XYZ file of C-alpha atoms in Angstrom:
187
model
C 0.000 0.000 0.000
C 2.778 2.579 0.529
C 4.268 1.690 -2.227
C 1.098 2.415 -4.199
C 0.515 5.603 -1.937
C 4.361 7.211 -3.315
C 3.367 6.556 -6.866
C 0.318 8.432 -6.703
C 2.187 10.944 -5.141
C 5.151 11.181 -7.719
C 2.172 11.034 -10.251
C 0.516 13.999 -8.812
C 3.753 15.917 -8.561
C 4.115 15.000 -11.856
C 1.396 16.394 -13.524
C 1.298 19.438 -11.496
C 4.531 20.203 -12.505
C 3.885 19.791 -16.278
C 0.003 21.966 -15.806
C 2.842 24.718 -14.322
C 5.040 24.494 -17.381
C 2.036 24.782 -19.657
C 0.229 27.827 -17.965
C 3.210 29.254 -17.548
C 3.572 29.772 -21.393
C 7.267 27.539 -21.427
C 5.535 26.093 -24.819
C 4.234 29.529 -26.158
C 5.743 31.233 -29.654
C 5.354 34.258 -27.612
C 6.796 35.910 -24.312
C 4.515 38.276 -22.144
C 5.599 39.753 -18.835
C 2.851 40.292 -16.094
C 1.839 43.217 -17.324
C 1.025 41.699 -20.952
C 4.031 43.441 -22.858
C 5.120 41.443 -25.308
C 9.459 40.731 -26.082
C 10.119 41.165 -29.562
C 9.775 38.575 -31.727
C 12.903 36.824 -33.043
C 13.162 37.800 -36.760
C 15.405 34.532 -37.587
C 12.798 32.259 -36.074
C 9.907 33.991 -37.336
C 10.979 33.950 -40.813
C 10.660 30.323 -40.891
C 7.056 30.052 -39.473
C 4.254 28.911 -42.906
C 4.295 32.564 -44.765
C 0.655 33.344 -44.889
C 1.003 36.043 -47.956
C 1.833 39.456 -49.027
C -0.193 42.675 -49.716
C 0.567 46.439 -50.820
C -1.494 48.761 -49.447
C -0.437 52.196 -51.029
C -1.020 55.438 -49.046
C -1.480 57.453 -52.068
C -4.589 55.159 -53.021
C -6.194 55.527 -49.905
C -5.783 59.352 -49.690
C -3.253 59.266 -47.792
C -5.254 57.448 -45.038
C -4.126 54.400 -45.163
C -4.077 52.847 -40.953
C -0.659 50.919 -42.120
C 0.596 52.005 -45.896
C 3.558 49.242 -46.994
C 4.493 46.021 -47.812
C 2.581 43.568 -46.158
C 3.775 39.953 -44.996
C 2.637 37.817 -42.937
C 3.296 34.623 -40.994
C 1.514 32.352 -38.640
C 3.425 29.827 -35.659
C 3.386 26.381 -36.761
C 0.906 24.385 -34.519
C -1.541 27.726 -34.678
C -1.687 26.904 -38.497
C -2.482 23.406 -38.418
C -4.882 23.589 -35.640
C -6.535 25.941 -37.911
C -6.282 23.794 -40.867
C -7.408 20.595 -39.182
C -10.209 22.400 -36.884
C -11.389 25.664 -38.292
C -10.135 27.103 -35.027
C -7.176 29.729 -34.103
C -6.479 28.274 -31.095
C -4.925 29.811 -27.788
C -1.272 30.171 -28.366
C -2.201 31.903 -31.634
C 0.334 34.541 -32.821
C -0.057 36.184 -36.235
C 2.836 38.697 -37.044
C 2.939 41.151 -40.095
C 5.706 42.968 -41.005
C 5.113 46.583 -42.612
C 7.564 47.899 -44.917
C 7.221 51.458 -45.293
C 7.237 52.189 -49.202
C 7.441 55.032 -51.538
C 6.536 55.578 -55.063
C 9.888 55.604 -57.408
C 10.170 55.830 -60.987
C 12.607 52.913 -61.945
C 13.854 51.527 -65.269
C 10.960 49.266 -65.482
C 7.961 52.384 -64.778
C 6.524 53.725 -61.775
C 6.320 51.549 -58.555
C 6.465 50.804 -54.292
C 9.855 50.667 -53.039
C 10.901 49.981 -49.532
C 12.080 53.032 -48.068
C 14.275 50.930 -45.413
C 11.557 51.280 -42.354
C 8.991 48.900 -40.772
C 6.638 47.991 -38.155
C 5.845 44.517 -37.119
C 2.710 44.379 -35.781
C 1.190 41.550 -33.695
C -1.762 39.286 -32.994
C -1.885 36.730 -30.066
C -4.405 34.875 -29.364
C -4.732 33.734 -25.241
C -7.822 33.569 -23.837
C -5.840 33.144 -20.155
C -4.626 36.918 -21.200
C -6.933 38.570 -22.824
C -10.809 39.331 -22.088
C -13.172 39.087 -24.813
C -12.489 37.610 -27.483
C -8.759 36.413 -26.425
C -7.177 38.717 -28.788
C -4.108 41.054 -27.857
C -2.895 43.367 -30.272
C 0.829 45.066 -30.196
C 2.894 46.847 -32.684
C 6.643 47.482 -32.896
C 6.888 50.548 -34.643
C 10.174 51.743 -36.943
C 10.933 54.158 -34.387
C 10.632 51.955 -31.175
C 12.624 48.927 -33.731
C 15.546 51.754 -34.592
C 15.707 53.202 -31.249
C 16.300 49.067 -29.868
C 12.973 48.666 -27.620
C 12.477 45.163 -26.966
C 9.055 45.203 -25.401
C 5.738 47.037 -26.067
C 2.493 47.670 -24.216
C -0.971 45.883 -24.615
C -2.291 48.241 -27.705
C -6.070 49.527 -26.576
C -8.710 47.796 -27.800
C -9.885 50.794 -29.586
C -7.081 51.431 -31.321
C -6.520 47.424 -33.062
C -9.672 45.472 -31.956
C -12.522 48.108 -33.283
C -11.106 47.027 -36.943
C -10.499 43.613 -36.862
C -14.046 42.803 -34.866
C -15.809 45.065 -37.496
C -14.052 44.286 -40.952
C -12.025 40.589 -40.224
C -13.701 37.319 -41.907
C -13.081 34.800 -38.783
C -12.238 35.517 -35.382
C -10.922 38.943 -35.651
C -8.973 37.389 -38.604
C -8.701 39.132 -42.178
C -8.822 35.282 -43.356
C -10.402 37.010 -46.730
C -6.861 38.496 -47.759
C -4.737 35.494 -47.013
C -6.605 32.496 -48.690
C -3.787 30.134 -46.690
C -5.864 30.829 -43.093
C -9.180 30.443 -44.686
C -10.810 27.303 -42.814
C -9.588 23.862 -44.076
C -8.133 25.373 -47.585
């Protein structure tokens, strides 16, 4: 019987210790601090994550207007895409990043066009319904002048200023699934 009795024990240890290491975010593409800030992104491991697409958006089209003008691309973490892809779901531990690269129109050998002017945002969408109230969606952006001056954390954005948008004009789940025909449910 105590023999039986210190298994149990190790056992619950055990899987206390793993619950820990899960709600702790150890398994997370992300990293939050307590007050929700979120650590910049590694560009060499994000690079690698399934490349969801790219879009222009041109300021000068949108008289001047444009919430983020630039280059558009965007990626998805791994196991976020095939959850989505197997269950129609983004689930918690969701984190969408597009990178904004600031653009200006150029008249090159080839005609008029969008060139990079050398600055960009990367802007962020995490999913975490632990985190976030709602809908489980936090929002942050790195702009070029926090990424030039070295910051490497940023504030929560207010919901006003990301989630108004994506509630009122994204297909799925605060999603723009309709731009990026690689997130659309089982493609």
């Amino acid at each position: 019987m105590r023999f039986w009795g210190r298994v149990f024990m190790f056992l619950c240890i055990g899987a206390t210790w793993l619950t820990g290491a899960w709600q702790s975010g150890a398994q997370l593409p992300y990293e939050l601090s307590a007050d929700k800030s979120l650590t910049l992104p590694d560009v060499t491991e994000y690079r690698t994550w399934p490349f969801m697409g790219t879009s222009l958006v041109p300021d000068d089209k949108n008289n001047n207007k444009a919430i983020f003008p630039g280059i558009h691309t965007v990626y998805i973490n791994p196991s976020a895409l095939e959850t989505r892809r197997e269950k129609g779901v983004f689930p918690d531990g969701t984190i969408i990043l597009m990178e904004n690269f600031h653009v200006e129109v150029k008249e090159a050998e080839s005609g008029y066009g969008y060139f990079t002017t050398g600055g960009m945002d990367l802007l962020a969408a995490i999913k975490d319904r632990r985190q976030f109230s709602g809908s489980g969606w936090g929002y942050y952006a790195f702009f070029d002048r926090d990424l030039k001056a070295g910051k490497k954390v940023v504030p929560l954005q207010a919901p006003a200023k990301c989630q108004s948008c994506h509630t009122v004009g994204a297909a799925d789940d605060e999603v723009f699934t309709q731009y990026y025909p690689s997130l659309k449910r089982n493609p």
